[in-house]
Amino acid sequence: MKSLELFAGAGGLSLGIAQAGFDRELVIEINADACKTLRLNQQKLFPHAINPIYCGDVKSYNFSRIAAEIDLLAGGPPCQPFSNGGKHKGNSDRRDLFPQFIRALRELKPKAILIENVKGLLRKSFADYFNYLILQLTYPEFTIETDETWLEHFHRLQNYRIKGRKEGLAYQVSFRLLNAADYGIPQKRERVFIIGFRSDLNLKPLFPAPTHSQESLFYSKWVTEEYWLKHQMKKPEPSPKLASKIGKMQSLLFPPEAQRWLTVRDAIRDLPDPTLGEVDSIPNHLFVAGAKSYPGHTGSPLDEPAKTIKAGVHGVPGGENMMIIDGGKVRYFTVREAARLQTFPDSYLFEGSWTGIMRQLGNAVPVSLSKLLARQIQSSLKTVKAVEHF
């Protein structure tokens, strides 16, 4: 099966899709540093995972150059127009590139689509525009007319949907807000995912069920104490409020079925402390000084999943990409630590300044979650092939 990825960034979504078994037909990215990261890993480590790469503006790419049938069109259009930390301009932001994804959808006619974006896309103030996006993905050939506003186009699309039976290209589309921590990623990262299948395939978009839970982490810490034993730590003394909750958990007849959430400590426990000196044996693992805690930016506790790794709008990405260490002090995550929180393999290298790389990581989709979603899509597409060859 072949895939094509837009807005690839550092390659988290693309790598996960490749690990799921899709063959790269094309990867498109405009950021120069992200392109260097993609090329570095293509040439040295993953020659078959990301191939080829188009480093340029997707607006100028002619999709008629793609002769192959695309099974999966994927991408994470820039999230800044809809991010809680951005300027909230939404569809009026020039960085809103959803129209380019829809253009690619219309021209390539892939069997399936996978889109990732920020939770802010579901904000009430963007409700009409989000519904408009879903309708455009559903009927990509129903295009906006010259001098027509998006609201006028939206109303025409709504009327078109109401009329019943449709002809031409159409997709069955569904969306879900997923927390990466619920799927074994050591990071609390809520993102909107959209999955769609071409209507002629008669496939219903499905999302993988969560495999991990906060409740299981709590149980592992305070009932079985397995968590502290694994990390060879003395169990902290619980507060009175926590002790009450522990008592209720101990009274459960059966332990939680899900696996426990993974924590920052789980993710980085075998990495050397970068503050103690040079760690040349570990790529992208250099200490960066200057981390400070201030209201709203307090760092991630070691024994919880990390707070969301952020790309940021200005300065140090989000000001939150740091951990809380002994005594309540904070330090920045190294690139390698942040990459682990995004489930990139240690063999994956990053190009650019620390700030630039952290921005790449903040924009990335966790590799493991990308792989899980791509496998779900692949499994559905294989049922169609099975019917075709019956």
Short mmCIF file of C-alpha atoms in Angstrom, two decimals:
data_model
loop_
_atom_site.label_atom_id
_atom_site.label_comp_id
_atom_site.label_asym_id
_atom_site.label_seq_id
_atom_site.Cartn_x
_atom_site.Cartn_y
_atom_site.Cartn_z
CA MET A 1 0.00 0.00 0.00
CA LYS A 2 1.20 3.51 -0.86
CA SER A 3 0.95 6.67 1.19
CA LEU A 4 1.57 10.36 0.63
CA GLU A 5 2.17 12.78 3.50
CA LEU A 6 1.71 16.54 3.53
CA PHE A 7 3.13 18.94 6.16
CA ALA A 8 5.53 16.19 7.26
CA GLY A 9 7.59 18.24 9.75
CA ALA A 10 10.25 16.13 11.44
CA GLY A 11 8.56 12.96 10.19
CA GLY A 12 6.67 11.55 13.19
CA LEU A 13 3.48 10.83 11.26
CA SER A 14 5.41 9.66 8.20
CA LEU A 15 7.68 7.34 10.16
CA GLY A 16 4.76 5.78 12.03
CA ILE A 17 2.93 5.18 8.74
CA ALA A 18 6.08 3.58 7.30
CA GLN A 19 6.44 1.36 10.36
CA ALA A 20 2.83 0.25 9.82
CA GLY A 21 3.87 -1.08 6.41
CA PHE A 22 2.93 1.65 3.93
CA ASP A 23 5.38 2.53 1.14
CA ARG A 24 6.21 6.23 0.84
CA GLU A 25 5.22 7.69 -2.51
CA LEU A 26 5.98 11.29 -1.50
CA VAL A 27 6.58 13.42 1.58
CA ILE A 28 6.06 17.21 1.40
CA GLU A 29 7.47 19.75 3.87
CA ILE A 30 8.42 23.43 3.60
CA ASN A 31 10.49 24.09 6.73
CA ALA A 32 14.21 24.03 5.89
CA ASP A 33 15.37 22.48 9.18
CA ALA A 34 12.64 19.84 9.10
CA CYS A 35 13.67 18.99 5.54
CA LYS A 36 17.26 18.54 6.73
CA THR A 37 15.99 16.20 9.44
CA LEU A 38 13.97 14.19 6.91
CA ARG A 39 16.87 13.95 4.47
CA LEU A 40 19.38 13.04 7.17
CA ASN A 41 17.29 10.09 8.29
CA GLN A 42 16.43 9.06 4.77
CA GLN A 43 20.08 8.93 3.73
CA LYS A 44 21.64 7.41 6.84
CA LEU A 45 19.03 5.41 8.67
CA PHE A 46 15.71 4.95 6.89
CA PRO A 47 16.37 4.89 3.14
CA HIS A 48 13.02 3.22 2.43
CA ALA A 49 10.86 4.96 5.03
CA ILE A 50 10.75 8.51 3.69
CA ASN A 51 11.25 8.58 -0.06
CA PRO A 52 11.16 10.83 -1.95
CA ILE A 53 10.99 14.24 -0.23
CA TYR A 54 9.69 17.45 -1.77
CA CYS A 55 11.01 20.42 0.20
CA GLY A 56 8.84 23.32 -0.83
CA ASP A 57 5.45 24.97 -0.62
CA VAL A 58 2.60 22.50 -1.02
CA LYS A 59 0.66 25.28 -2.77
CA SER A 60 3.02 25.02 -5.73
CA TYR A 61 3.03 21.23 -5.99
CA ASN A 62 1.28 19.70 -8.99
CA PHE A 63 -0.34 16.47 -7.82
CA SER A 64 -0.92 15.34 -11.40
CA ARG A 65 2.75 14.30 -11.27
CA ILE A 66 1.72 11.39 -9.03
CA ALA A 67 0.96 8.42 -11.27
CA ALA A 68 0.56 5.80 -8.53
CA GLU A 69 -2.72 5.04 -6.81
CA ILE A 70 -2.53 6.45 -3.28
CA ASP A 71 -4.02 4.30 -0.55
CA LEU A 72 -3.49 6.78 2.28
CA LEU A 73 -3.23 10.58 2.18
CA ALA A 74 -2.05 11.88 5.55
CA GLY A 75 -0.92 15.10 7.13
CA GLY A 76 -1.10 17.55 9.98
CA PRO A 77 -1.95 20.98 8.52
CA PRO A 78 -0.27 23.79 10.53
CA CYS A 79 -2.01 24.00 13.89
CA GLN A 80 -1.15 27.60 14.82
CA PRO A 81 -4.44 29.07 13.49
CA PHE A 82 -6.37 26.86 15.92
CA SER A 83 -3.93 26.35 18.81
CA ASN A 84 -4.85 27.40 22.35
CA GLY A 85 -1.44 29.07 22.54
CA GLY A 86 -1.68 30.94 19.25
CA LYS A 87 -3.52 34.02 18.01
CA HIS A 88 -6.76 32.10 17.32
CA LYS A 89 -7.24 33.51 13.82
CA GLY A 90 -8.57 30.21 12.51
CA ASN A 91 -9.59 30.26 8.85
CA SER A 92 -8.49 33.91 8.51
CA ASP A 93 -4.90 32.90 9.28
CA ARG A 94 -2.77 32.61 6.14
CA ARG A 95 -1.24 29.47 7.68
CA ASP A 96 -4.55 27.63 7.40
CA LEU A 97 -3.55 25.01 4.85
CA PHE A 98 -6.53 22.69 5.13
CA PRO A 99 -7.57 23.89 1.63
CA GLN A 100 -4.34 22.39 0.28
CA PHE A 101 -5.06 19.04 1.89
CA ILE A 102 -8.53 19.11 0.33
CA ARG A 103 -7.01 19.98 -3.06
CA ALA A 104 -4.70 16.97 -2.77
CA LEU A 105 -7.67 14.82 -1.76
CA ARG A 106 -9.67 15.98 -4.76
CA GLU A 107 -6.83 15.39 -7.23
CA LEU A 108 -5.34 12.14 -5.85
CA LYS A 109 -8.60 10.41 -4.83
CA PRO A 110 -6.89 8.24 -2.17
CA LYS A 111 -8.69 5.33 -0.56
CA ALA A 112 -8.18 6.72 2.94
CA ILE A 113 -7.21 9.90 4.77
CA LEU A 114 -5.61 10.57 8.16
CA ILE A 115 -5.38 14.10 9.58
CA GLU A 116 -3.96 15.32 12.91
CA ASN A 117 -4.50 18.71 14.50
CA VAL A 118 -4.71 20.48 17.85
CA LYS A 119 -7.53 20.21 20.36
CA GLY A 120 -8.25 23.91 19.77
CA LEU A 121 -9.78 22.98 16.44
CA LEU A 122 -12.81 21.81 18.46
CA ARG A 123 -13.13 25.15 20.24
CA LYS A 124 -16.70 26.48 20.16
CA SER A 125 -15.62 29.59 18.26
CA PHE A 126 -14.34 27.37 15.42
CA ALA A 127 -17.39 25.07 15.38
CA ASP A 128 -18.78 26.31 12.05
CA TYR A 129 -15.39 26.19 10.36
CA PHE A 130 -14.66 22.69 11.70
CA ASN A 131 -18.02 21.44 10.40
CA TYR A 132 -17.18 23.15 7.12
CA LEU A 133 -13.87 21.25 6.98
CA ILE A 134 -15.62 17.93 7.60
CA LEU A 135 -18.08 18.65 4.78
CA GLN A 136 -15.26 19.61 2.41
CA LEU A 137 -13.47 16.36 3.23
CA THR A 138 -16.72 14.50 2.66
CA TYR A 139 -17.39 16.15 -0.73
CA PRO A 140 -13.98 17.37 -2.00
CA GLU A 141 -15.24 17.93 -5.56
CA PHE A 142 -17.88 20.40 -4.37
CA THR A 143 -15.51 23.35 -4.66
CA ILE A 144 -15.78 26.97 -3.62
CA GLU A 145 -16.74 29.38 -6.39
CA THR A 146 -14.98 32.58 -7.38
CA ASP A 147 -15.79 35.46 -5.01
CA GLU A 148 -17.72 33.08 -2.72
CA THR A 149 -17.00 33.33 1.03
CA TRP A 150 -16.35 30.20 3.02
CA LEU A 151 -19.63 30.71 4.89
CA GLU A 152 -21.55 30.85 1.60
CA HIS A 153 -19.76 27.72 0.45
CA PHE A 154 -20.52 26.09 3.81
CA HIS A 155 -24.24 26.75 3.39
CA ARG A 156 -24.21 25.32 -0.14
CA LEU A 157 -22.43 22.22 1.16
CA GLN A 158 -25.02 21.79 3.90
CA ASN A 159 -27.82 21.97 1.35
CA TYR A 160 -25.97 19.53 -0.90
CA ARG A 161 -25.67 17.04 1.96
CA ILE A 162 -29.37 17.34 2.82
CA LYS A 163 -30.47 16.56 -0.74
CA GLY A 164 -29.61 12.89 -0.37
CA ARG A 165 -27.91 10.65 -2.94
CA LYS A 166 -24.65 12.08 -4.32
CA GLU A 167 -22.54 11.40 -7.38
CA GLY A 168 -18.80 11.77 -7.76
CA LEU A 169 -15.99 11.59 -5.23
CA ALA A 170 -17.11 11.37 -1.60
CA TYR A 171 -15.71 10.15 1.72
CA GLN A 172 -17.07 8.67 4.93
CA VAL A 173 -15.38 10.85 7.58
CA SER A 174 -15.17 10.67 11.35
CA PHE A 175 -13.08 12.42 14.01
CA ARG A 176 -11.96 11.73 17.57
CA LEU A 177 -10.06 13.60 20.28
CA LEU A 178 -7.32 11.23 21.48
CA ASN A 179 -4.93 11.54 24.41
CA ALA A 180 -1.56 10.02 23.48
CA ALA A 181 -1.03 8.87 27.09
CA ASP A 182 -3.98 6.47 26.66
CA TYR A 183 -1.98 4.65 23.97
CA GLY A 184 1.32 4.09 25.76
CA ILE A 185 3.00 7.40 24.89
CA PRO A 186 4.71 9.00 27.93
CA GLN A 187 3.02 12.34 27.31
CA LYS A 188 -0.40 13.89 27.96
CA ARG A 189 -1.06 15.07 24.43
CA GLU A 190 -4.63 15.63 23.28
CA ARG A 191 -5.03 15.93 19.53
CA VAL A 192 -7.88 15.73 17.04
CA PHE A 193 -7.58 12.91 14.51
CA ILE A 194 -9.74 12.63 11.40
CA ILE A 195 -10.05 9.37 9.51
CA GLY A 196 -11.93 8.94 6.26
CA PHE A 197 -12.52 6.27 3.63
CA ARG A 198 -13.64 6.75 0.05
CA SER A 199 -17.37 6.06 -0.03
CA ASP A 200 -17.22 3.42 -2.76
CA LEU A 201 -15.21 1.21 -0.37
CA ASN A 202 -18.12 1.01 2.12
CA LEU A 203 -15.78 1.24 5.10
CA LYS A 204 -16.61 2.84 8.44
CA PRO A 205 -13.79 4.90 10.03
CA LEU A 206 -12.65 3.19 13.24
CA PHE A 207 -10.28 4.36 15.97
CA PRO A 208 -8.13 2.07 18.11
CA ALA A 209 -9.36 1.52 21.66
CA PRO A 210 -7.24 3.00 24.48
CA THR A 211 -4.70 0.57 25.94
CA HIS A 212 -3.38 2.54 28.96
CA SER A 213 -4.98 4.49 31.78
CA GLN A 214 -4.29 6.97 34.57
CA GLU A 215 -6.17 4.72 36.98
CA SER A 216 -3.74 1.88 36.28
CA LEU A 217 -0.76 4.15 36.93
CA PHE A 218 -2.27 5.16 40.27
CA TYR A 219 -2.89 1.49 41.12
CA SER A 220 0.70 0.60 40.20
CA LYS A 221 2.09 3.35 42.40
CA TRP A 222 -0.05 3.17 45.50
CA VAL A 223 -1.59 -0.31 45.68
CA THR A 224 0.89 -2.80 44.22
CA GLU A 225 3.79 -0.29 44.51
CA GLU A 226 5.19 -1.97 41.37
CA TYR A 227 6.06 1.41 39.87
CA TRP A 228 8.45 2.40 42.66
CA LEU A 229 9.98 -1.07 42.77
CA LYS A 230 10.68 -0.98 39.04
CA HIS A 231 12.55 2.28 39.41
CA GLN A 232 14.26 1.17 42.64
CA MET A 233 12.77 4.08 44.55
CA LYS A 234 11.31 4.50 48.00
CA LYS A 235 7.59 5.13 47.80
CA PRO A 236 6.81 8.77 48.68
CA GLU A 237 4.62 9.44 51.68
CA PRO A 238 1.08 10.09 50.39
CA SER A 239 -0.87 13.14 51.50
CA PRO A 240 -4.06 12.63 53.58
CA LYS A 241 -6.20 13.34 50.50
CA LEU A 242 -4.19 10.83 48.47
CA ALA A 243 -4.37 8.26 51.26
CA SER A 244 -8.17 8.38 51.10
CA LYS A 245 -8.10 7.69 47.37
CA ILE A 246 -5.61 4.86 47.91
CA GLY A 247 -7.99 3.26 50.40
CA LYS A 248 -10.81 3.29 47.85
CA MET A 249 -8.53 1.81 45.19
CA GLN A 250 -7.38 -0.96 47.55
CA SER A 251 -10.99 -2.00 48.07
CA LEU A 252 -11.47 -2.83 44.39
CA LEU A 253 -12.22 -6.49 43.75
CA PHE A 254 -10.29 -6.44 40.49
CA PRO A 255 -7.37 -4.25 39.39
CA PRO A 256 -7.77 -1.98 36.35
CA GLU A 257 -7.58 -3.94 33.11
CA ALA A 258 -5.66 -1.36 31.07
CA GLN A 259 -1.91 -1.01 31.20
CA ARG A 260 -0.63 1.93 33.24
CA TRP A 261 0.22 5.28 31.75
CA LEU A 262 3.94 5.62 31.03
CA THR A 263 5.85 8.42 32.73
CA VAL A 264 8.77 10.71 32.00
CA ARG A 265 10.92 8.52 34.24
CA ASP A 266 9.91 5.43 32.26
CA ALA A 267 10.93 7.15 29.02
CA ILE A 268 14.34 8.52 30.02
CA ARG A 269 15.50 6.27 32.88
CA ASP A 270 18.38 4.72 30.92
CA LEU A 271 19.70 8.01 29.51
CA PRO A 272 22.72 9.55 31.24
CA ASP A 273 22.22 12.82 33.11
CA PRO A 274 23.23 15.51 30.58
CA THR A 275 24.11 17.97 33.36
CA LEU A 276 27.07 15.82 34.44
CA GLY A 277 29.15 16.37 31.32
CA GLU A 278 29.54 15.42 27.68
CA VAL A 279 27.33 12.61 26.42
CA ASP A 280 28.64 12.25 22.88
CA SER A 281 27.60 8.60 22.77
CA ILE A 282 23.94 9.68 22.79
CA PRO A 283 22.95 11.76 19.74
CA ASN A 284 21.01 14.99 20.36
CA HIS A 285 21.45 14.70 24.14
CA LEU A 286 23.16 17.98 25.09
CA PHE A 287 22.22 19.96 28.19
CA VAL A 288 20.68 23.39 27.60
CA ALA A 289 20.79 25.80 30.54
CA GLY A 290 18.39 28.59 31.47
CA ALA A 291 15.17 26.79 32.39
CA LYS A 292 12.95 28.74 34.79
CA SER A 293 9.61 27.97 36.36
CA TYR A 294 6.90 30.63 36.27
CA PRO A 295 3.10 30.66 36.47
CA GLY A 296 1.63 28.51 33.72
CA HIS A 297 5.00 26.95 32.88
CA THR A 298 6.02 24.68 35.71
CA GLY A 299 7.55 21.67 34.00
CA SER A 300 6.62 17.99 33.92
CA PRO A 301 6.82 15.76 37.03
CA LEU A 302 9.07 12.75 36.48
CA ASP A 303 6.49 10.25 37.68
CA GLU A 304 3.64 11.32 35.42
CA PRO A 305 3.36 11.44 31.64
CA ALA A 306 4.96 14.65 30.39
CA LYS A 307 2.88 17.70 29.71
CA THR A 308 2.39 18.33 26.00
CA ILE A 309 5.63 18.97 24.14
CA LYS A 310 4.94 22.29 22.41
CA ALA A 311 6.21 24.05 19.33
CA GLY A 312 5.52 27.52 20.74
CA VAL A 313 4.84 30.77 18.99
CA HIS A 314 7.88 32.73 20.12
CA GLY A 315 11.09 32.21 22.07
CA VAL A 316 11.69 28.87 23.77
CA PRO A 317 8.92 26.60 22.47
CA GLY A 318 6.01 27.06 24.81
CA GLY A 319 8.28 27.60 27.82
CA GLU A 320 6.96 24.26 29.08
CA ASN A 321 9.39 21.76 27.58
CA MET A 322 11.16 21.00 30.84
CA MET A 323 11.10 18.53 33.71
CA ILE A 324 10.89 18.98 37.46
CA ILE A 325 13.97 17.50 39.12
CA ASP A 326 15.03 17.10 42.73
CA GLY A 327 14.03 19.88 45.08
CA GLY A 328 11.47 21.33 42.69
CA LYS A 329 14.07 22.74 40.32
CA VAL A 330 13.52 22.51 36.58
CA ARG A 331 15.68 21.88 33.55
CA TYR A 332 14.96 21.71 29.85
CA PHE A 333 14.48 18.39 28.19
CA THR A 334 17.33 17.56 25.86
CA VAL A 335 16.36 16.90 22.25
CA ARG A 336 16.81 13.16 22.80
CA GLU A 337 14.59 13.19 25.89
CA ALA A 338 11.88 15.10 24.06
CA ALA A 339 12.22 12.71 21.11
CA ARG A 340 11.62 9.79 23.45
CA LEU A 341 8.50 11.49 24.78
CA GLN A 342 7.37 11.62 21.14
CA THR A 343 8.44 7.93 20.72
CA PHE A 344 11.06 8.57 18.04
CA PRO A 345 13.70 5.82 18.02
CA ASP A 346 17.13 6.79 19.37
CA SER A 347 18.59 6.21 15.91
CA TYR A 348 16.49 9.08 14.54
CA LEU A 349 18.58 12.25 14.31
CA PHE A 350 17.50 15.89 14.20
CA GLU A 351 19.00 18.89 12.39
CA GLY A 352 18.87 22.54 13.44
CA SER A 353 19.31 24.66 16.56
CA TRP A 354 17.91 23.41 19.87
CA THR A 355 14.97 25.82 19.63
CA GLY A 356 14.35 24.83 16.01
CA ILE A 357 14.49 21.11 16.78
CA MET A 358 12.21 21.45 19.79
CA ARG A 359 9.77 23.24 17.50
CA GLN A 360 9.98 20.29 15.09
CA LEU A 361 9.29 17.91 17.97
CA GLY A 362 6.45 20.06 19.31
CA ASN A 363 4.74 19.90 15.92
CA ALA A 364 5.29 16.15 15.51
CA VAL A 365 2.78 13.33 15.90
CA PRO A 366 4.06 10.65 18.32
CA VAL A 367 5.50 7.90 16.14
CA SER A 368 3.88 5.05 18.07
CA LEU A 369 0.42 6.62 17.86
CA SER A 370 0.89 7.29 14.13
CA LYS A 371 1.77 3.63 13.64
CA LEU A 372 -1.28 2.47 15.60
CA LEU A 373 -3.68 4.66 13.61
CA ALA A 374 -2.07 3.69 10.29
CA ARG A 375 -2.38 0.00 11.15
CA GLN A 376 -6.07 0.49 11.95
CA ILE A 377 -6.57 2.08 8.52
CA GLN A 378 -4.48 -0.59 6.82
CA SER A 379 -6.50 -3.34 8.48
CA SER A 380 -9.73 -1.83 7.15
CA LEU A 381 -8.31 -1.46 3.64
CA LYS A 382 -7.18 -5.08 3.64
CA THR A 383 -10.76 -6.22 4.18
CA VAL A 384 -11.66 -4.53 0.90
CA LYS A 385 -8.82 -6.30 -0.87
CA ALA A 386 -9.96 -9.58 0.64
CA VAL A 387 -13.47 -9.05 -0.76
CA GLU A 388 -12.07 -8.05 -4.16
CA HIS A 389 -10.05 -11.28 -4.34
CA PHE A 390 -12.73 -13.57 -2.92
#
